[in-house]
mmCIF file of C-alpha atoms and ligand atoms in Angstrom:
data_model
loop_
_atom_site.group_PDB
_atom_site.id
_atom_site.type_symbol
_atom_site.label_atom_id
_atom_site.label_comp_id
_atom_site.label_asym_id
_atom_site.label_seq_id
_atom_site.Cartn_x
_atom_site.Cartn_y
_atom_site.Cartn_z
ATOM 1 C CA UNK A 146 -6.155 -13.548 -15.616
ATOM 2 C CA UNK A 147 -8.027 -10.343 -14.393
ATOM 3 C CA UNK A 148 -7.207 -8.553 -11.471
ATOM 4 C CA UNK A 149 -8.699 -5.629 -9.544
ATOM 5 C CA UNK A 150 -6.132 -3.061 -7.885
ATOM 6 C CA UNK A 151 -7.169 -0.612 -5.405
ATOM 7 C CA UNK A 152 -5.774 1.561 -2.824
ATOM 8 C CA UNK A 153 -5.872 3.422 0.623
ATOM 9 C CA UNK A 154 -9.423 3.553 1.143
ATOM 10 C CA UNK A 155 -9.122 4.722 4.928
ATOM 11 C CA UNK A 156 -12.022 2.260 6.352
ATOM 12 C CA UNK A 157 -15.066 3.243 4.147
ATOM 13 C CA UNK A 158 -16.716 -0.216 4.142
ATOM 14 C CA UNK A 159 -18.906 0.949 1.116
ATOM 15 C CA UNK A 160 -15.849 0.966 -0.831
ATOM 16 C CA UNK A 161 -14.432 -2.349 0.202
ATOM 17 C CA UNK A 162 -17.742 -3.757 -0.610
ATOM 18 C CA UNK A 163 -17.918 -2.309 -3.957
ATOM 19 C CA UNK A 164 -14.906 -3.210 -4.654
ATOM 20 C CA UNK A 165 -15.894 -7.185 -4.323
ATOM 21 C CA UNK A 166 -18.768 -6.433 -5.827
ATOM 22 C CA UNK A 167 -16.828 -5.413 -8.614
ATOM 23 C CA UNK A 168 -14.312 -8.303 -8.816
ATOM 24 C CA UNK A 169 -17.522 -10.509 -9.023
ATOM 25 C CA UNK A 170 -18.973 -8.361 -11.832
ATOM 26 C CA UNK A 171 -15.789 -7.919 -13.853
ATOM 27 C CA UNK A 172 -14.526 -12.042 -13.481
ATOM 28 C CA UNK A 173 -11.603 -10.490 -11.834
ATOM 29 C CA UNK A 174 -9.827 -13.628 -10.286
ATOM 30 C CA UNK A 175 -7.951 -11.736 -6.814
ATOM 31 C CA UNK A 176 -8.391 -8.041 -5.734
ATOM 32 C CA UNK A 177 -5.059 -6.587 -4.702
ATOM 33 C CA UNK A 178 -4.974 -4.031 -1.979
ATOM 34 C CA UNK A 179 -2.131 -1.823 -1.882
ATOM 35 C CA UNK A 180 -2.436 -0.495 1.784
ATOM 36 C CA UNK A 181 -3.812 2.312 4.228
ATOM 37 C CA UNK A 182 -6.892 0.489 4.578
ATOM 38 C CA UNK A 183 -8.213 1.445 8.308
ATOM 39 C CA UNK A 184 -10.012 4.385 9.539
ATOM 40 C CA UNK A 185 -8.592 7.882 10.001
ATOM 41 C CA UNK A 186 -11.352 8.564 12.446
ATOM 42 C CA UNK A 187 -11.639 8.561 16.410
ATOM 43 C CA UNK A 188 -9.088 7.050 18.710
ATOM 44 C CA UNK A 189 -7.018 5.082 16.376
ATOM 45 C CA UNK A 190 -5.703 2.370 18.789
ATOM 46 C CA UNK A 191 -9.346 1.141 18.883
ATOM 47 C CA UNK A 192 -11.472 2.728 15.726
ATOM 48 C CA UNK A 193 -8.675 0.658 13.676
ATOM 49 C CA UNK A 194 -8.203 -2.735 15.766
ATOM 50 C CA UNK A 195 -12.817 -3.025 15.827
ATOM 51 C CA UNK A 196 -12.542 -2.234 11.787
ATOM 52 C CA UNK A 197 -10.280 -5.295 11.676
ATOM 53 C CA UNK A 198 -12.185 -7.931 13.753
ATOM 54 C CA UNK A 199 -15.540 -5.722 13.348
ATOM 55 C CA UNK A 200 -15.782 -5.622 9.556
ATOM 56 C CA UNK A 201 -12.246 -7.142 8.054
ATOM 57 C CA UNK A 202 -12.869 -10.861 9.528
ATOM 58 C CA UNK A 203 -16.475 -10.767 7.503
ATOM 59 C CA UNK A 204 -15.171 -9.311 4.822
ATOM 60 C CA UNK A 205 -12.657 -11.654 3.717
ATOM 61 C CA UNK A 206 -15.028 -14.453 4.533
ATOM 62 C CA UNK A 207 -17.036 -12.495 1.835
ATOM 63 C CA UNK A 208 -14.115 -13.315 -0.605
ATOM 64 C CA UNK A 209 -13.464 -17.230 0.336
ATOM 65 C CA UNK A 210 -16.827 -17.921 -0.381
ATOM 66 C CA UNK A 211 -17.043 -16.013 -3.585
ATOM 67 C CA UNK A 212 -13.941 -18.234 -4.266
ATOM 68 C CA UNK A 213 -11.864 -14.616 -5.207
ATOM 69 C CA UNK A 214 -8.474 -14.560 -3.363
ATOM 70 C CA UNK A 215 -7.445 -11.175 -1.707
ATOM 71 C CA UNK A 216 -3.795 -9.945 -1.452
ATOM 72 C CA UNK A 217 -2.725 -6.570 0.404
ATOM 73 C CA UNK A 218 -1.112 -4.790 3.216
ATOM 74 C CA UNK A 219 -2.005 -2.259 6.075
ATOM 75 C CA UNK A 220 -0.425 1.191 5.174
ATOM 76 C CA UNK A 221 1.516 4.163 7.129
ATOM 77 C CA UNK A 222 -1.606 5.242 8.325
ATOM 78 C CA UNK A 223 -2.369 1.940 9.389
ATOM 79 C CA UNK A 224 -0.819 1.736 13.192
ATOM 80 C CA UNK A 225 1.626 -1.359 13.615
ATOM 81 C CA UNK A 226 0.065 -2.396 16.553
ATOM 82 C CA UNK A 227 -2.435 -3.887 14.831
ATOM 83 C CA UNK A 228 -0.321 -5.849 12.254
ATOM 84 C CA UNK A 229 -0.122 -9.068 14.367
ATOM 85 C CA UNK A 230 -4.400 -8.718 14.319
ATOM 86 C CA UNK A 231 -4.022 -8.152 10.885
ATOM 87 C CA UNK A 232 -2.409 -11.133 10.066
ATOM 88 C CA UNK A 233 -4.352 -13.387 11.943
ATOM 89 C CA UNK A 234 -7.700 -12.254 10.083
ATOM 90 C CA UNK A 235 -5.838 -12.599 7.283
ATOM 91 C CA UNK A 236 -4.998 -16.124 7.805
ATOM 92 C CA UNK A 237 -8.461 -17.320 8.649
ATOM 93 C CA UNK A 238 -10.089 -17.376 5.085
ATOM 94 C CA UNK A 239 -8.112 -19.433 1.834
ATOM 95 C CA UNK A 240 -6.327 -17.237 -0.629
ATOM 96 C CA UNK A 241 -6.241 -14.067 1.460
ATOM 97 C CA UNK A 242 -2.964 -13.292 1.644
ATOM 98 C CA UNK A 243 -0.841 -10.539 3.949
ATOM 99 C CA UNK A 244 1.692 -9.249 1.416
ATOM 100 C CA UNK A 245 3.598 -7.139 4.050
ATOM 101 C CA UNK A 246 7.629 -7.737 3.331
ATOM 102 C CA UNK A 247 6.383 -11.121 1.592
ATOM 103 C CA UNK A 248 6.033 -13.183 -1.031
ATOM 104 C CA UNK A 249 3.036 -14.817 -2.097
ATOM 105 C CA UNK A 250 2.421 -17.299 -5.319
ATOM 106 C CA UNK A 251 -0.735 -17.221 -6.582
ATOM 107 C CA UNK A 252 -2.571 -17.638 -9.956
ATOM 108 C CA UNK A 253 0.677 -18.347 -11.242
ATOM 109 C CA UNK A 254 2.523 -15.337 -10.240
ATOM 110 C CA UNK A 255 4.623 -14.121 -7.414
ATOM 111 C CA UNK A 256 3.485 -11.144 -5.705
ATOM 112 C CA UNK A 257 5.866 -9.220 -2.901
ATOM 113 C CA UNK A 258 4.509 -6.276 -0.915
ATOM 114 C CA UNK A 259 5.731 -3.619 1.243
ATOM 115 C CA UNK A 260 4.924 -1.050 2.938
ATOM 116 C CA UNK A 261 7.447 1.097 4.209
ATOM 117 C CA UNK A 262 7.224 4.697 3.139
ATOM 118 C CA UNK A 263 9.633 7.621 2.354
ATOM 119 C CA UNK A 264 9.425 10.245 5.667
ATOM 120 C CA UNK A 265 7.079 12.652 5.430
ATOM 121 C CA UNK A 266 5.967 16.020 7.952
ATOM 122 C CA UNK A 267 3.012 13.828 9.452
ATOM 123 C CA UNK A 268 3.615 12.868 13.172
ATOM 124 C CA UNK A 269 3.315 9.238 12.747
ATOM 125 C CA UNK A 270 6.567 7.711 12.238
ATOM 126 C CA UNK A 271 5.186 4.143 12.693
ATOM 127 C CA UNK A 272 6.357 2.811 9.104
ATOM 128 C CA UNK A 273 8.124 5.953 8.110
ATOM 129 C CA UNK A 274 11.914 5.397 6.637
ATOM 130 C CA UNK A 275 15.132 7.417 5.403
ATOM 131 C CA UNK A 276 15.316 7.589 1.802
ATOM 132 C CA UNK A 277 18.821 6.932 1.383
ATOM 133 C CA UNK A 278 22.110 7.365 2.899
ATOM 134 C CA UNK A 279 22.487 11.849 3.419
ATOM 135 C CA UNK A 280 18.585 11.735 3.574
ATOM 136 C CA UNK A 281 17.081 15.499 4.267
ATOM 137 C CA UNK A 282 14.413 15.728 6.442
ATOM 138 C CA UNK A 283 11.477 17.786 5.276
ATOM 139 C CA UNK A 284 10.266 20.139 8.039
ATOM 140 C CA UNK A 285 8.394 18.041 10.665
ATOM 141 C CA UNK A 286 4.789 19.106 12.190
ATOM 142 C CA UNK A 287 5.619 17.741 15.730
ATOM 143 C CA UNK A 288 7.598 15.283 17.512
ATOM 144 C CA UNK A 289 7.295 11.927 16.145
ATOM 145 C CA UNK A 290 4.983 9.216 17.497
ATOM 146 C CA UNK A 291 5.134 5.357 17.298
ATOM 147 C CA UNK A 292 2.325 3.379 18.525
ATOM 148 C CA UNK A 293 2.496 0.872 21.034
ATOM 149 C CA UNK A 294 -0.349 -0.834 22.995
ATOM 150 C CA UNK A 295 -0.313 1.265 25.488
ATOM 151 C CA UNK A 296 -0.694 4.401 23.639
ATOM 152 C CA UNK A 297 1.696 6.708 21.153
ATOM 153 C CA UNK A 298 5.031 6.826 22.732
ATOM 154 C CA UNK A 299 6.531 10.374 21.677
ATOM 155 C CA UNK A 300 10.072 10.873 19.997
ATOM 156 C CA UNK A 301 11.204 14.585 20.807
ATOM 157 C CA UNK A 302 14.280 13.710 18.088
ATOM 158 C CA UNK A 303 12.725 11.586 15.181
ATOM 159 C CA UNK A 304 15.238 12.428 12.497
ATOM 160 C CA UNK A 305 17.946 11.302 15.420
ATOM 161 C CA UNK A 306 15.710 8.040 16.232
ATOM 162 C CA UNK A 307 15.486 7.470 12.482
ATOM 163 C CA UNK A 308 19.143 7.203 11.377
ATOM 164 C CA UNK A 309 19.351 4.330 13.868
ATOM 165 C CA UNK A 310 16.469 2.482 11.136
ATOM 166 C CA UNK A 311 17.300 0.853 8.533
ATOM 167 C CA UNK A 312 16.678 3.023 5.133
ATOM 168 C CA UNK A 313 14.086 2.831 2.155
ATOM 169 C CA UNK A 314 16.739 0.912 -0.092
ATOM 170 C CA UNK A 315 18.106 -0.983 2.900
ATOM 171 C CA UNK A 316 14.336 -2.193 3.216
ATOM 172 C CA UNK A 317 13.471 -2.828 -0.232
ATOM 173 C CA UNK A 318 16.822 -5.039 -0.655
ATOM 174 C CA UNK A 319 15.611 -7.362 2.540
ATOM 175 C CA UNK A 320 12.496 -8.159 0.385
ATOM 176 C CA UNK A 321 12.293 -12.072 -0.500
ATOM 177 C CA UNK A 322 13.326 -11.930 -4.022
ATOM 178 C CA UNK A 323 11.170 -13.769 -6.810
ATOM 179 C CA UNK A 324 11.980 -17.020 -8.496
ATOM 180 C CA UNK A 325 11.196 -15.247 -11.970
ATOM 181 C CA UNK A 326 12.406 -11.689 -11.620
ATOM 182 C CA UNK A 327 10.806 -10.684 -14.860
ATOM 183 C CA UNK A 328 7.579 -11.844 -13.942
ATOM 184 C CA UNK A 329 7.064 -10.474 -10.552
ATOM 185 C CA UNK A 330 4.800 -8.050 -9.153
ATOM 186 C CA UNK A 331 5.310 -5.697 -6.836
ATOM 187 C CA UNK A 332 3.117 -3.846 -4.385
ATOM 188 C CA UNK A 333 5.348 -1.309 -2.844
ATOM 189 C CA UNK A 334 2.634 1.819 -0.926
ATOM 190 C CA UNK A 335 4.908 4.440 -1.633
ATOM 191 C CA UNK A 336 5.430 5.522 -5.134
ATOM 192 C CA UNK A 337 8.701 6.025 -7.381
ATOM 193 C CA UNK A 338 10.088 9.528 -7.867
ATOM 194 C CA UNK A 339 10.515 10.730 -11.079
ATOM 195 C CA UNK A 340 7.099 9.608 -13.231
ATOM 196 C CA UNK A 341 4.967 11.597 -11.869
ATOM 197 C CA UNK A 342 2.809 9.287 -9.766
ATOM 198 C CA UNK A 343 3.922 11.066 -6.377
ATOM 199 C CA UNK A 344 2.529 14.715 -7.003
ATOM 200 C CA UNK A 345 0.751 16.451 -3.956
ATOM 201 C CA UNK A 346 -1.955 19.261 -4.035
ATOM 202 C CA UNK A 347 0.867 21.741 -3.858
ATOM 203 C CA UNK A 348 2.943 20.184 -6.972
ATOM 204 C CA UNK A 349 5.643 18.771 -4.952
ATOM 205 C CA UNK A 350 6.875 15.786 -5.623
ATOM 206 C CA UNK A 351 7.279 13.348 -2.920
ATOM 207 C CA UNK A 352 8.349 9.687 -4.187
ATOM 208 C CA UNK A 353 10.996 7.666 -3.508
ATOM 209 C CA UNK A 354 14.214 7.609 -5.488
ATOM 210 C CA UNK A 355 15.135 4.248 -3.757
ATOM 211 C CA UNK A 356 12.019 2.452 -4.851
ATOM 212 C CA UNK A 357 12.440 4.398 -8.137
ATOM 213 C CA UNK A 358 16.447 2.678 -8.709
ATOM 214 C CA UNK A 359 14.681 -0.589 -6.769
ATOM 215 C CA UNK A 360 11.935 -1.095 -10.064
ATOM 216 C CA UNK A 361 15.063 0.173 -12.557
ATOM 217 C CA UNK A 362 17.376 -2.233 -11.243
ATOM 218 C CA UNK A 363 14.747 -5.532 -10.658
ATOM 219 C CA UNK A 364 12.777 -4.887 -14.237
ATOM 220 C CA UNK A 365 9.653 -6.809 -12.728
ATOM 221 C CA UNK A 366 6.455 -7.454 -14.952
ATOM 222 C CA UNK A 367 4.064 -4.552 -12.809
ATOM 223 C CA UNK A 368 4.285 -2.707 -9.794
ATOM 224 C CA UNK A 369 1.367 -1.078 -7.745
ATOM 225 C CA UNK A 370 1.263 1.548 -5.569
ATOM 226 C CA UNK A 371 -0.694 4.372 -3.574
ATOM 227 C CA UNK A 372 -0.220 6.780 -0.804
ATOM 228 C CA UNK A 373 -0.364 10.053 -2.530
ATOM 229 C CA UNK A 374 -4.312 9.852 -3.258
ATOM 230 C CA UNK A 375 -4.143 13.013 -5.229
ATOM 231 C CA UNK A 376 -1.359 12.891 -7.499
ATOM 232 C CA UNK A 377 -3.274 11.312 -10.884
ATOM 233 C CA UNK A 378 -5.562 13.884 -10.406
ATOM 234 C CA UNK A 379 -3.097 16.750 -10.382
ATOM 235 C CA UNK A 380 -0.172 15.210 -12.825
ATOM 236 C CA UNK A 381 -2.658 13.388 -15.011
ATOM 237 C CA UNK A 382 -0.352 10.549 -14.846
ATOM 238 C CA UNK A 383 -1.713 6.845 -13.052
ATOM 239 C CA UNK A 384 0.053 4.648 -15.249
ATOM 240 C CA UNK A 385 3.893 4.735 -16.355
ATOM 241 C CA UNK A 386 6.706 2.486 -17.878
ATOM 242 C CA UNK A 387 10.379 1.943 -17.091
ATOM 243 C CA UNK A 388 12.072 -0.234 -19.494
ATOM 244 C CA UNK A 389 9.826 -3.659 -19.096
ATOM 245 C CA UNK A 390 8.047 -2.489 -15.951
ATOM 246 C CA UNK A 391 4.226 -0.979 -15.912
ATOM 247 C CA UNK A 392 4.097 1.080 -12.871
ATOM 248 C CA UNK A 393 0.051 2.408 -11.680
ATOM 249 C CA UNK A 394 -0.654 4.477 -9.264
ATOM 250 C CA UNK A 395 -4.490 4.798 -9.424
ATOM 251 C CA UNK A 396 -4.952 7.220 -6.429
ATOM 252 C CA UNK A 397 -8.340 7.057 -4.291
ATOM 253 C CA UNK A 398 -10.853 10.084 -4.574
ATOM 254 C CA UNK A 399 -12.713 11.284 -1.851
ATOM 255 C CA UNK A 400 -15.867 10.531 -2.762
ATOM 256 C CA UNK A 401 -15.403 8.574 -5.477
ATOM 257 C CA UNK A 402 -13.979 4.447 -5.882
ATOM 258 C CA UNK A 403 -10.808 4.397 -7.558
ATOM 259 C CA UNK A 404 -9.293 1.410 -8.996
ATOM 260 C CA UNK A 405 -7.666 -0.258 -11.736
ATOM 261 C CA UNK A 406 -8.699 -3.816 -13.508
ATOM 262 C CA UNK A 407 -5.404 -5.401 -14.796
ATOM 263 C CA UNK A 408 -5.575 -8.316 -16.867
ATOM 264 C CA UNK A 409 -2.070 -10.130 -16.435
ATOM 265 C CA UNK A 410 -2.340 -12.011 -19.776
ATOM 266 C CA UNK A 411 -1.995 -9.105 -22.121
ATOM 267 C CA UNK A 412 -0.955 -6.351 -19.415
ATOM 268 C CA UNK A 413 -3.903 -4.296 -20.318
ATOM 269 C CA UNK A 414 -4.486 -2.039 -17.413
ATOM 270 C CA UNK A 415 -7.963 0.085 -17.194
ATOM 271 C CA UNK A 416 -8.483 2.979 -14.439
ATOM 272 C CA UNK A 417 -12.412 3.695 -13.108
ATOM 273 C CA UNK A 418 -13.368 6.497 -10.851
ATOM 274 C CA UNK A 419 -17.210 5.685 -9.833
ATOM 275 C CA UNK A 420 -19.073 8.154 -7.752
ATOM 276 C CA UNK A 421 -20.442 6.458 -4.684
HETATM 277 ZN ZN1 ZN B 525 -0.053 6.113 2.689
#
């Protein structure tokens, strides 16, 4: 069985359509979305909630009746207001699944998403975690912000706020676990330190060591993520292997579609950059 994985493509609508155009071309059975998938643009309270009902709702109606199932999340850029919004579009079309802290059978596999991320300096703390226990906080652009519905409510002490929050490998171990450990696949935004699929413009490297130890310890069949849309480009690394687990990390280009077809059988996984 084929699949099509792609990730954070910010609201371009060109891309999302591509990419279902592509699914159809390729005989990819599902397209798996690995989150940050709503505008960047305007005021983000309302840009993001009208790409939801304004374009999302269609969209996935698009998939039903091309009879391809969808499966992704919303991202850290992504406010959490609009989750519940989310989820409802979501659950108004057959075989399009939220994959947020879930886990979904389908096509004969067991997917589980999520998409809390590793802190970062950005102000929007809205899905933003501790690493671990003794966690150092990298130097912050502003005081946090969380988004509620009546605007961003400001936090003056986010690292404070934040050791009150549960932490990345708190998170990751509340994930519904799989029937088949071996078999399951995991869409988790944030990427794993250490195999170079977390490498920003500067060089740093900013994964997670808790989802890192989380895909060591749980040996799944594939996990997919995203969030650092730059890093294949400067490691040369998207794809990487830990013991029985194929971790990608496509990364999006700016004016480019990025995504990988997977085919589940034989665990061949192909990347594609096409200028749009
Ligand atoms: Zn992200």
């Amino acid at each position: 069985m084929k699949i099509i994985y792609v990730t954070d493509l910010h609201g371009n609508a060109a891309k999302y359509t591509r990419t279902l155009e592509t699914a159809k071309k390729t005989g990819a059975a599902g397209v798996l979305n690995g989150g940050d998938m709503l505008p960047l643009d305007g005021d983000l309270h309302g840009s993001q909630n009208e790409f939801v009902e304004g374009f999302l709702l269609g969209h996935f109606s698009d998939y039903a009746a091309a009879g391809i199932a969808w499966l992704g999340m919303l991202g850290n850029d992504d406010l959490r207001i609009h989750d519940a919004l989310f989820d409802k579009v979501c659950r108004k079309n057959k075989n399009i699944f939220n994959l947020a802290q879930r886990r979904v059978e389908w096509g004969g596999f067991e997917f589980i998403g999520m998409n809390w991320v590793t802190d970062y300096p950005f102000r929007l703390k809205d899905r933003c975690r501790r690493d671990g226990p003794g966690y150092v906080f990298q130097r912050q652009c502003g005081a946090g912000l969380l988004s509620t519905p009546e605007g961003f409510h400001e936090l003056p002490d986010w690292p404070a706020y934040a050791e009150g929050l549960p932490d990345m490998g708190q998170e990751l171990a509340a994930l519904p676990k799989p029937g088949h450990a071996a078999e399951a696949i995991y869409v988790i935004h944030t990427p794993p330190a250490g195999l170079g699929l977390d490498v920003i413009h500067s060089g740093e490297r900013v994964g997670s060591g808790a989802v890192n130890r989380f895909i060591a310890k749980n040996q799944a069949r594939l996990t997919l993520h995203g969030h650092i849309h730059e890093s294949p480009e400067i490691s040369g690394v998207w794809e990487a292997k830990m013991e029985n687990t194929v971790c990608v990390q496509p990364g999006q280009a700016k004016t480019a579609l990025t995504y990988v077809v997977i085919d589940l059988g034989s665990m061949t996984v192909e990347r594609f950059v096409e200028p749009m």
